[in-house]
Amino acid sequence: MIERWQLKELVESMRYRRVVHITGARQSGKTTLAACAPLANVRRYTMDDDNLRDTAADNPIEFTARHSGETMVIDEVQKVPELLNAVKLHVDKSTERGQYLLTGSSSLEFMRKSADSLAGRMHTIRLRTLALGEINGKAPTFLDNAFKREFPQVVKNSGKRDIIRLAFKGGFPESMDFPDGIRREWFEDYVQTLIARDVKNVAQIRKVAALGDIVRWLLARSSKLWTMDDLCSSAQITKETAANYVCALEALYIIDKVPAWNKTDYDRIGKSPKYFASDTGLIANILDWDEEETFLNGDLSGKIVESWVYHEISVIADSCRSRYSISHYRDKDKREIDFLVTNARGELLGLEVKAGGRVGKEDFKHLRWFADNLAKGRFTGIVLYAGEDTLPFGDGFYAVPLAALGA
């Protein structure tokens, strides 16, 4: 079994917090992670069980009653939102730590209710799909080391084909080892099930059938800038409806929003967010991409490799107690940096993603401009590329193998 990076955070949080909530996409491993926590005295329930769900909804306070020293684990808790107020009543009467461990794919209703009722009492952990470093059994040290400007000198299996193959597999534990055709069917079933079962729980959407086409539209534009007007025009829907669809797909962890970096008064900076597929397996399999065609097509390979990098650095950032924030940069002069990572000290790490295996000074021009004109403190510029060697390009600038993210 692959050990998840966030097990350490889970164990620590259960030691100090009254309630811990593991959230994330379906099939990302939430239940398995909860089962791995070394809890001495535990009682487990799942709200996937119809009888238990009805019992919990009928009498949530009695259902959530627990003995001293006992941890109650409730899986798929978002299916019975009434449990939140019951849990609140119990934890308000006792400051005992590690009382409840909740897991589930969040709904908008659950997020609103939990924010209101369990603020200050609950710690939330987002579990993403598997990162390369987790698969390789490595620690999530890339960002920590990058801020210190420490990189592996050589990383094998960093070629463009290697990275595209990883991206096509995605990080859902169940489907990673499937043959290509079976994996594609698995992803299609996954999205269809979300639309059929879960959409009604996260947003007021009447035309559920149209959501499949919108999912494909959004996945095809992972890593690219677009506007709600673009989506409205393509889908022939109103801006309010488009916003509801996007909000629902964020709540279901199909897409993630990356904000524009705005820590400046520079008046030519863009403010639009970027959206990324939460897992690159969704892109390749739902859009029915061919691996060889993707390798040869610069636009397709650029999208999926940049989306893969987003996933990798997001899992690393979520797994570090240092707390990193991720944004992107684009201005009206078409200068663009794929990712800006900020640490707790306000230092910046600029990441440019290059799907190809050759890198030169020209690839650093936007990073250097940013360092000279907008960075207030220490800035490190990195071009992640499909090569095996880490190469210096002047003080604070490096070309680094893509696979170093999981080395």
CSV table of C-alpha atoms in Angstrom, one decimal:
chain,number,residue,atom,x,y,z
A,1,MET,CA,0.0,0.0,0.0
A,2,ILE,CA,1.2,3.5,-0.9
A,3,GLU,CA,1.7,5.7,2.2
A,4,ARG,CA,0.0,9.0,1.7
A,5,TRP,CA,2.0,12.1,2.6
A,6,GLN,CA,-0.9,13.6,4.6
A,7,LEU,CA,-1.1,10.7,7.1
A,8,LYS,CA,1.4,12.6,9.3
A,9,GLU,CA,-0.8,15.7,9.3
A,10,LEU,CA,-3.8,13.5,10.1
A,11,VAL,CA,-2.2,11.8,13.0
A,12,GLU,CA,-0.9,15.2,14.4
A,13,SER,CA,-4.3,16.8,13.9
A,14,MET,CA,-6.1,14.0,15.7
A,15,ARG,CA,-3.8,14.5,18.6
A,16,TYR,CA,-4.6,18.2,19.0
A,17,ARG,CA,-8.0,18.9,17.4
A,18,ARG,CA,-11.5,17.9,18.5
A,19,VAL,CA,-12.7,17.2,14.9
A,20,VAL,CA,-10.8,16.4,11.7
A,21,HIS,CA,-12.4,16.3,8.3
A,22,ILE,CA,-10.8,14.6,5.3
A,23,THR,CA,-12.2,15.9,2.1
A,24,GLY,CA,-11.4,15.4,-1.6
A,25,ALA,CA,-12.6,13.8,-4.8
A,26,ARG,CA,-14.3,10.5,-4.8
A,27,GLN,CA,-11.9,7.6,-5.1
A,28,SER,CA,-9.0,9.6,-4.0
A,29,GLY,CA,-8.3,7.4,-0.9
A,30,LYS,CA,-10.1,9.3,1.9
A,31,THR,CA,-11.5,6.2,3.6
A,32,THR,CA,-8.2,4.3,3.3
A,33,LEU,CA,-6.3,7.2,4.8
A,34,ALA,CA,-8.7,7.4,7.7
A,35,ALA,CA,-8.3,3.6,8.2
A,36,CYS,CA,-4.5,4.1,8.4
A,37,ALA,CA,-4.6,6.5,11.3
A,38,PRO,CA,-3.4,4.6,14.5
A,39,LEU,CA,-6.5,5.3,16.6
A,40,ALA,CA,-6.7,3.3,19.9
A,41,ASN,CA,-10.4,3.2,20.4
A,42,VAL,CA,-12.5,3.7,17.3
A,43,ARG,CA,-16.0,3.2,16.1
A,44,ARG,CA,-16.7,3.5,12.3
A,45,TYR,CA,-19.8,4.3,10.3
A,46,THR,CA,-20.4,5.0,6.7
A,47,MET,CA,-23.3,7.1,5.4
A,48,ASP,CA,-23.2,5.0,2.2
A,49,ASP,CA,-25.3,2.5,4.2
A,50,ASP,CA,-29.0,3.4,3.6
A,51,ASN,CA,-30.1,2.1,7.0
A,52,LEU,CA,-27.4,3.9,8.9
A,53,ARG,CA,-28.1,7.1,6.9
A,54,ASP,CA,-31.7,7.0,7.8
A,55,THR,CA,-30.9,6.3,11.5
A,56,ALA,CA,-28.4,9.2,11.6
A,57,ALA,CA,-30.8,11.6,10.0
A,58,ASP,CA,-33.7,10.7,12.3
A,59,ASN,CA,-31.7,11.1,15.5
A,60,PRO,CA,-28.4,12.8,14.8
A,61,ILE,CA,-27.6,13.7,18.5
A,62,GLU,CA,-28.0,10.2,19.8
A,63,PHE,CA,-26.3,8.7,16.7
A,64,THR,CA,-23.1,10.8,17.3
A,65,ALA,CA,-22.9,10.2,21.1
A,66,ARG,CA,-19.6,8.7,22.0
A,67,HIS,CA,-17.8,7.5,25.1
A,68,SER,CA,-14.8,9.3,26.6
A,69,GLY,CA,-11.5,8.2,24.9
A,70,GLU,CA,-13.4,7.0,21.9
A,71,THR,CA,-13.0,8.3,18.3
A,72,MET,CA,-16.0,8.1,16.0
A,73,VAL,CA,-15.2,7.9,12.3
A,74,ILE,CA,-18.1,8.9,10.0
A,75,ASP,CA,-17.5,8.3,6.3
A,76,GLU,CA,-19.4,10.3,3.6
A,77,VAL,CA,-20.7,12.6,6.3
A,78,GLN,CA,-21.9,15.2,3.8
A,79,LYS,CA,-24.8,12.9,3.0
A,80,VAL,CA,-26.3,13.7,6.4
A,81,PRO,CA,-25.7,17.4,7.0
A,82,GLU,CA,-27.8,17.2,10.2
A,83,LEU,CA,-24.8,15.4,11.8
A,84,LEU,CA,-22.8,18.6,11.9
A,85,ASN,CA,-24.9,20.4,14.5
A,86,ALA,CA,-25.0,17.2,16.5
A,87,VAL,CA,-21.2,16.9,16.5
A,88,LYS,CA,-21.0,20.6,17.4
A,89,LEU,CA,-23.2,20.1,20.4
A,90,HIS,CA,-21.0,17.2,21.6
A,91,VAL,CA,-17.7,18.9,21.1
A,92,ASP,CA,-18.9,22.1,22.7
A,93,LYS,CA,-19.5,20.1,25.9
A,94,SER,CA,-16.1,18.4,25.8
A,95,THR,CA,-12.7,19.7,24.9
A,96,GLU,CA,-11.3,16.2,24.5
A,97,ARG,CA,-9.1,15.9,21.5
A,98,GLY,CA,-9.6,13.5,18.6
A,99,GLN,CA,-13.3,13.0,19.2
A,100,TYR,CA,-14.5,12.8,15.5
A,101,LEU,CA,-12.9,11.9,12.2
A,102,LEU,CA,-15.1,12.8,9.3
A,103,THR,CA,-14.5,12.0,5.7
A,104,GLY,CA,-16.4,12.9,2.5
A,105,SER,CA,-16.5,14.6,-0.8
A,106,SER,CA,-17.6,18.1,0.2
A,107,SER,CA,-20.9,19.6,-1.0
A,108,LEU,CA,-21.6,23.3,-1.0
A,109,GLU,CA,-24.2,22.8,1.7
A,110,PHE,CA,-21.8,20.9,3.9
A,111,MET,CA,-19.1,23.5,3.5
A,112,ARG,CA,-21.5,26.3,4.4
A,113,LYS,CA,-22.8,24.4,7.4
A,114,SER,CA,-19.4,23.3,8.6
A,115,ALA,CA,-18.0,26.8,8.3
A,116,ASP,CA,-20.9,28.1,10.5
A,117,SER,CA,-21.1,25.4,13.1
A,118,LEU,CA,-17.6,24.0,13.5
A,119,ALA,CA,-15.4,27.0,13.0
A,120,GLY,CA,-12.4,26.7,15.3
A,121,ARG,CA,-13.3,23.2,16.3
A,122,MET,CA,-12.5,21.3,13.0
A,123,HIS,CA,-9.4,21.0,11.0
A,124,THR,CA,-9.9,20.1,7.3
A,125,ILE,CA,-7.4,18.1,5.2
A,126,ARG,CA,-7.8,18.0,1.4
A,127,LEU,CA,-6.6,14.7,0.0
A,128,ARG,CA,-5.7,14.9,-3.7
A,129,THR,CA,-5.0,12.0,-6.0
A,130,LEU,CA,-1.6,10.4,-5.8
A,131,ALA,CA,1.5,12.4,-6.6
A,132,LEU,CA,4.6,11.0,-8.3
A,133,GLY,CA,6.6,11.4,-5.0
A,134,GLU,CA,4.0,9.3,-3.1
A,135,ILE,CA,4.2,6.6,-5.8
A,136,ASN,CA,8.0,6.7,-5.6
A,137,GLY,CA,8.0,6.6,-1.8
A,138,LYS,CA,9.7,9.9,-1.5
A,139,ALA,CA,9.1,12.8,0.9
A,140,PRO,CA,7.3,16.0,-0.3
A,141,THR,CA,10.5,18.1,-0.2
A,142,PHE,CA,10.6,19.7,-3.7
A,143,LEU,CA,9.2,23.1,-2.7
A,144,ASP,CA,11.2,23.3,0.6
A,145,ASN,CA,14.4,22.5,-1.3
A,146,ALA,CA,13.6,24.8,-4.2
A,147,PHE,CA,13.3,27.8,-1.9
A,148,LYS,CA,16.8,26.8,-0.6
A,149,ARG,CA,17.9,26.4,-4.3
A,150,GLU,CA,18.8,22.8,-3.7
A,151,PHE,CA,18.0,20.4,-6.6
A,152,PRO,CA,19.0,16.8,-7.6
A,153,GLN,CA,21.7,17.0,-10.2
A,154,VAL,CA,20.3,14.2,-12.3
A,155,VAL,CA,16.8,12.7,-12.4
A,156,LYS,CA,16.1,9.7,-14.6
A,157,ASN,CA,12.8,9.0,-16.4
A,158,SER,CA,12.3,12.7,-17.0
A,159,GLY,CA,11.7,12.6,-20.8
A,160,LYS,CA,8.6,14.1,-22.4
A,161,ARG,CA,7.2,10.6,-23.1
A,162,ASP,CA,7.7,9.6,-19.5
A,163,ILE,CA,5.8,12.7,-18.2
A,164,ILE,CA,3.0,12.4,-20.7
A,165,ARG,CA,2.6,8.7,-19.7
A,166,LEU,CA,2.4,9.6,-16.1
A,167,ALA,CA,-0.2,12.3,-16.9
A,168,PHE,CA,-2.3,9.9,-18.9
A,169,LYS,CA,-2.4,7.5,-16.0
A,170,GLY,CA,-3.5,10.2,-13.5
A,171,GLY,CA,-3.4,9.7,-9.8
A,172,PHE,CA,-6.6,7.9,-8.8
A,173,PRO,CA,-5.3,4.8,-6.9
A,174,GLU,CA,-7.8,2.3,-8.3
A,175,SER,CA,-7.2,3.1,-12.0
A,176,MET,CA,-3.5,3.7,-12.2
A,177,ASP,CA,-2.5,0.2,-13.2
A,178,PHE,CA,-5.5,-0.4,-15.6
A,179,PRO,CA,-4.8,-1.1,-19.3
A,180,ASP,CA,-5.5,2.1,-21.4
A,181,GLY,CA,-9.0,1.0,-22.6
A,182,ILE,CA,-10.2,-0.1,-19.2
A,183,ARG,CA,-8.8,3.1,-17.6
A,184,ARG,CA,-10.7,5.2,-20.1
A,185,GLU,CA,-13.9,3.4,-19.3
A,186,TRP,CA,-13.2,3.9,-15.6
A,187,PHE,CA,-12.9,7.7,-16.0
A,188,GLU,CA,-16.0,7.9,-18.1
A,189,ASP,CA,-18.0,6.0,-15.5
A,190,TYR,CA,-16.5,8.2,-12.8
A,191,VAL,CA,-17.6,11.5,-14.3
A,192,GLN,CA,-21.1,10.1,-15.3
A,193,THR,CA,-21.6,8.9,-11.7
A,194,LEU,CA,-20.6,12.3,-10.3
A,195,ILE,CA,-23.1,14.0,-12.6
A,196,ALA,CA,-25.9,11.5,-11.9
A,197,ARG,CA,-25.4,11.2,-8.1
A,198,ASP,CA,-23.6,14.1,-6.7
A,199,VAL,CA,-24.4,17.3,-8.7
A,200,LYS,CA,-27.8,17.7,-7.0
A,201,ASN,CA,-26.0,17.9,-3.7
A,202,VAL,CA,-23.7,20.8,-4.6
A,203,ALA,CA,-25.6,23.3,-6.7
A,204,GLN,CA,-29.1,24.2,-8.0
A,205,ILE,CA,-28.6,22.9,-11.5
A,206,ARG,CA,-31.6,21.9,-13.6
A,207,LYS,CA,-30.0,20.8,-16.8
A,208,VAL,CA,-27.8,18.1,-15.5
A,209,ALA,CA,-27.4,16.5,-18.9
A,210,ALA,CA,-25.6,19.5,-20.2
A,211,LEU,CA,-23.0,19.2,-17.5
A,212,GLY,CA,-21.1,16.5,-19.3
A,213,ASP,CA,-20.4,18.8,-22.3
A,214,ILE,CA,-19.3,21.5,-20.0
A,215,VAL,CA,-16.9,19.2,-18.1
A,216,ARG,CA,-15.3,18.4,-21.5
A,217,TRP,CA,-15.1,22.1,-22.4
A,218,LEU,CA,-13.4,22.9,-19.1
A,219,LEU,CA,-11.0,19.9,-19.3
A,220,ALA,CA,-9.9,20.9,-22.8
A,221,ARG,CA,-9.0,24.3,-21.4
A,222,SER,CA,-7.1,23.2,-18.4
A,223,SER,CA,-4.1,25.6,-17.8
A,224,LYS,CA,-5.5,28.1,-20.4
A,225,LEU,CA,-7.1,31.5,-19.6
A,226,TRP,CA,-10.8,31.8,-20.4
A,227,THR,CA,-13.7,33.9,-19.3
A,228,MET,CA,-17.2,33.1,-18.2
A,229,ASP,CA,-18.3,34.9,-21.4
A,230,ASP,CA,-16.4,32.3,-23.4
A,231,LEU,CA,-18.2,29.5,-21.5
A,232,CYS,CA,-21.6,31.2,-21.9
A,233,SER,CA,-21.1,31.6,-25.7
A,234,SER,CA,-20.0,28.0,-26.2
A,235,ALA,CA,-22.7,26.4,-24.0
A,236,GLN,CA,-25.5,28.9,-24.8
A,237,ILE,CA,-26.2,29.5,-21.2
A,238,THR,CA,-26.5,32.6,-18.9
A,239,LYS,CA,-23.6,33.9,-16.9
A,240,GLU,CA,-25.4,32.9,-13.6
A,241,THR,CA,-25.9,29.3,-14.9
A,242,ALA,CA,-22.2,29.2,-16.1
A,243,ALA,CA,-21.1,30.3,-12.6
A,244,ASN,CA,-23.2,27.6,-11.0
A,245,TYR,CA,-21.7,24.9,-13.2
A,246,VAL,CA,-18.2,26.0,-12.5
A,247,CYS,CA,-18.9,26.2,-8.8
A,248,ALA,CA,-20.4,22.7,-8.8
A,249,LEU,CA,-17.4,21.2,-10.6
A,250,GLU,CA,-15.0,22.9,-8.1
A,251,ALA,CA,-17.0,21.5,-5.2
A,252,LEU,CA,-16.8,18.0,-6.8
A,253,TYR,CA,-13.0,18.4,-7.3
A,254,ILE,CA,-13.1,18.1,-11.1
A,255,ILE,CA,-11.5,21.5,-11.6
A,256,ASP,CA,-9.4,23.8,-9.4
A,257,LYS,CA,-9.1,27.5,-9.5
A,258,VAL,CA,-5.6,29.2,-9.4
A,259,PRO,CA,-5.8,32.9,-8.6
A,260,ALA,CA,-3.8,35.6,-10.4
A,261,TRP,CA,-0.9,37.0,-8.4
A,262,ASN,CA,-1.8,40.5,-7.3
A,263,LYS,CA,0.8,41.6,-4.7
A,264,THR,CA,1.7,44.7,-6.7
A,265,ASP,CA,0.3,48.1,-7.8
A,266,TYR,CA,1.6,47.4,-11.3
A,267,ASP,CA,-1.5,48.5,-13.4
A,268,ARG,CA,-0.9,46.2,-16.3
A,269,ILE,CA,-1.3,42.9,-14.4
A,270,GLY,CA,-4.1,40.5,-15.3
A,271,LYS,CA,-6.6,39.5,-12.7
A,272,SER,CA,-8.3,36.5,-14.2
A,273,PRO,CA,-7.9,33.1,-12.5
A,274,LYS,CA,-6.8,30.0,-14.3
A,275,TYR,CA,-8.6,26.7,-14.0
A,276,PHE,CA,-6.9,23.3,-14.0
A,277,ALA,CA,-8.2,19.7,-14.0
A,278,SER,CA,-7.7,18.3,-10.5
A,279,ASP,CA,-6.2,15.2,-12.1
A,280,THR,CA,-4.6,14.9,-15.5
A,281,GLY,CA,-6.1,11.4,-16.0
A,282,LEU,CA,-9.4,13.3,-16.4
A,283,ILE,CA,-8.1,15.3,-19.3
A,284,ALA,CA,-6.5,12.5,-21.3
A,285,ASN,CA,-9.3,9.9,-20.7
A,286,ILE,CA,-12.5,12.0,-20.8
A,287,LEU,CA,-11.2,13.9,-23.9
A,288,ASP,CA,-10.1,10.6,-25.5
A,289,TRP,CA,-6.6,11.8,-26.3
A,290,ASP,CA,-4.1,9.6,-28.0
A,291,GLU,CA,-0.8,9.4,-26.2
A,292,GLU,CA,1.4,9.5,-29.4
A,293,GLU,CA,-0.7,12.4,-30.9
A,294,THR,CA,-0.3,14.3,-27.6
A,295,PHE,CA,3.5,13.8,-27.7
A,296,LEU,CA,3.7,15.2,-31.2
A,297,ASN,CA,1.2,18.1,-30.7
A,298,GLY,CA,2.8,21.0,-28.8
A,299,ASP,CA,-0.5,22.5,-27.7
A,300,LEU,CA,-1.9,19.2,-26.2
A,301,SER,CA,1.4,18.2,-24.6
A,302,GLY,CA,1.8,21.7,-23.2
A,303,LYS,CA,-1.7,21.6,-21.6
A,304,ILE,CA,-1.3,18.2,-20.0
A,305,VAL,CA,2.2,18.7,-18.8
A,306,GLU,CA,1.4,22.1,-17.2
A,307,SER,CA,-1.7,20.6,-15.6
A,308,TRP,CA,0.4,17.7,-14.3
A,309,VAL,CA,2.9,20.1,-12.7
A,310,TYR,CA,-0.1,22.0,-11.1
A,311,HIS,CA,-1.2,18.7,-9.5
A,312,GLU,CA,2.2,17.8,-8.3
A,313,ILE,CA,3.0,21.1,-6.7
A,314,SER,CA,-0.5,21.3,-5.2
A,315,VAL,CA,-0.1,17.9,-3.4
A,316,ILE,CA,3.4,18.9,-2.2
A,317,ALA,CA,2.1,22.3,-0.9
A,318,ASP,CA,-0.9,20.6,0.8
A,319,SER,CA,1.5,18.1,2.5
A,320,CYS,CA,3.9,20.7,4.0
A,321,ARG,CA,3.3,22.4,7.3
A,322,SER,CA,5.1,25.4,5.8
A,323,ARG,CA,1.9,26.5,4.0
A,324,TYR,CA,2.6,27.6,0.5
A,325,SER,CA,0.2,29.5,-1.7
A,326,ILE,CA,0.1,29.0,-5.5
A,327,SER,CA,-0.9,31.7,-8.1
A,328,HIS,CA,-0.1,32.5,-11.7
A,329,TYR,CA,1.0,35.7,-13.5
A,330,ARG,CA,0.0,37.3,-16.8
A,331,ASP,CA,0.1,40.9,-17.8
A,332,LYS,CA,-1.2,43.0,-20.6
A,333,ASP,CA,2.2,42.9,-22.3
A,334,LYS,CA,1.7,39.1,-22.5
A,335,ARG,CA,4.4,38.3,-20.0
A,336,GLU,CA,3.4,35.1,-18.3
A,337,ILE,CA,4.7,32.9,-15.5
A,338,ASP,CA,2.9,29.5,-15.1
A,339,PHE,CA,3.1,29.4,-11.3
A,340,LEU,CA,4.2,31.6,-8.5
A,341,VAL,CA,4.6,29.9,-5.2
A,342,THR,CA,4.8,32.1,-2.1
A,343,ASN,CA,6.2,30.8,1.3
A,344,ALA,CA,5.4,32.1,4.8
A,345,ARG,CA,8.2,34.6,4.6
A,346,GLY,CA,6.9,36.2,1.4
A,347,GLU,CA,9.7,34.7,-0.8
A,348,LEU,CA,8.7,33.8,-4.3
A,349,LEU,CA,9.4,30.8,-6.5
A,350,GLY,CA,8.6,31.2,-10.2
A,351,LEU,CA,7.9,28.1,-12.2
A,352,GLU,CA,7.8,28.0,-16.0
A,353,VAL,CA,6.8,24.6,-17.5
A,354,LYS,CA,8.3,23.4,-20.7
A,355,ALA,CA,7.2,20.1,-22.2
A,356,GLY,CA,10.3,19.8,-24.4
A,357,GLY,CA,13.7,18.5,-23.6
A,358,ARG,CA,15.8,21.6,-24.6
A,359,VAL,CA,16.1,24.7,-22.6
A,360,GLY,CA,17.9,28.0,-23.2
A,361,LYS,CA,18.2,31.6,-21.9
A,362,GLU,CA,15.1,32.7,-23.8
A,363,ASP,CA,12.9,30.4,-21.6
A,364,PHE,CA,13.9,32.6,-18.6
A,365,LYS,CA,13.0,36.0,-20.0
A,366,HIS,CA,9.7,36.4,-18.1
A,367,LEU,CA,11.1,35.1,-14.9
A,368,ARG,CA,14.1,37.5,-15.2
A,369,TRP,CA,11.7,40.4,-15.9
A,370,PHE,CA,9.6,39.6,-12.9
A,371,ALA,CA,12.7,39.3,-10.7
A,372,ASP,CA,14.0,42.7,-11.8
A,373,ASN,CA,10.6,44.6,-11.7
A,374,LEU,CA,8.1,43.1,-9.3
A,375,ALA,CA,9.8,40.7,-6.9
A,376,LYS,CA,10.3,42.6,-3.6
A,377,GLY,CA,12.5,40.0,-1.9
A,378,ARG,CA,14.3,36.8,-2.7
A,379,PHE,CA,13.1,35.3,-6.0
A,380,THR,CA,14.1,31.9,-7.5
A,381,GLY,CA,13.2,31.2,-11.1
A,382,ILE,CA,12.9,27.7,-12.4
A,383,VAL,CA,12.1,26.2,-15.8
A,384,LEU,CA,10.8,22.7,-15.4
A,385,TYR,CA,11.7,20.8,-18.5
A,386,ALA,CA,11.7,17.3,-20.0
A,387,GLY,CA,15.4,16.6,-19.4
A,388,GLU,CA,17.5,14.7,-16.8
A,389,ASP,CA,20.0,17.3,-15.7
A,390,THR,CA,19.7,20.4,-13.4
A,391,LEU,CA,21.3,23.3,-15.2
A,392,PRO,CA,22.2,26.7,-13.7
A,393,PHE,CA,21.3,29.8,-15.7
A,394,GLY,CA,22.7,32.6,-13.5
A,395,ASP,CA,22.2,33.5,-9.9
A,396,GLY,CA,18.9,32.2,-8.7
A,397,PHE,CA,17.8,30.7,-12.0
A,398,TYR,CA,17.7,27.0,-12.8
A,399,ALA,CA,16.5,24.5,-15.4
A,400,VAL,CA,15.2,21.5,-13.4
A,401,PRO,CA,13.9,18.1,-14.6
A,402,LEU,CA,10.1,17.7,-14.4
A,403,ALA,CA,10.5,14.4,-12.6
A,404,ALA,CA,12.4,16.2,-9.8
A,405,LEU,CA,8.9,17.0,-8.5
A,406,GLY,CA,8.7,13.4,-7.3
A,407,ALA,CA,12.4,12.6,-6.8
